[in-house]
Amino acid sequence: MKRWIPEPLYGAKPWIFMVGGAVLAIGMMAWSWWNGAWSPWGGLLCFAGAASAISGGAILQLRQNYRVRSKWRRDRERDAAQDRSK
């Protein structure tokens, strides 16, 4: 059974991934530039930040696409159209 997540947290999760990942990736690039060399941990954290930002964007896009095609939305729009025609 799926866990219930409050709606504000559910909606904020992809944005947290995108912003947190971008900050981590850019921070690691700036830190490596400041040091003048890439460390293994710096490269790994930069990669993790970029992957987090990309996955957050993908989650957001998938949710938007799903909502457009969802049966619930189609049914709601059909019911609203029927109500207007009465």
mmCIF file of C-alpha atoms in Angstrom, residues 14 27 42 64 80:
data_model
loop_
_atom_site.group_PDB
_atom_site.id
_atom_site.type_symbol
_atom_site.label_atom_id
_atom_site.label_comp_id
_atom_site.label_asym_id
_atom_site.label_seq_id
_atom_site.Cartn_x
_atom_site.Cartn_y
_atom_site.Cartn_z
ATOM 1 C CA PRO A 14 10.106 17.873 -7.881
ATOM 2 C CA GLY A 27 28.246 24.642 -5.797
ATOM 3 C CA GLY A 42 33.452 16.915 -5.914
ATOM 4 C CA GLN A 64 1.833 17.413 -15.942
ATOM 5 C CA ALA A 80 -19.004 20.646 -16.695
#
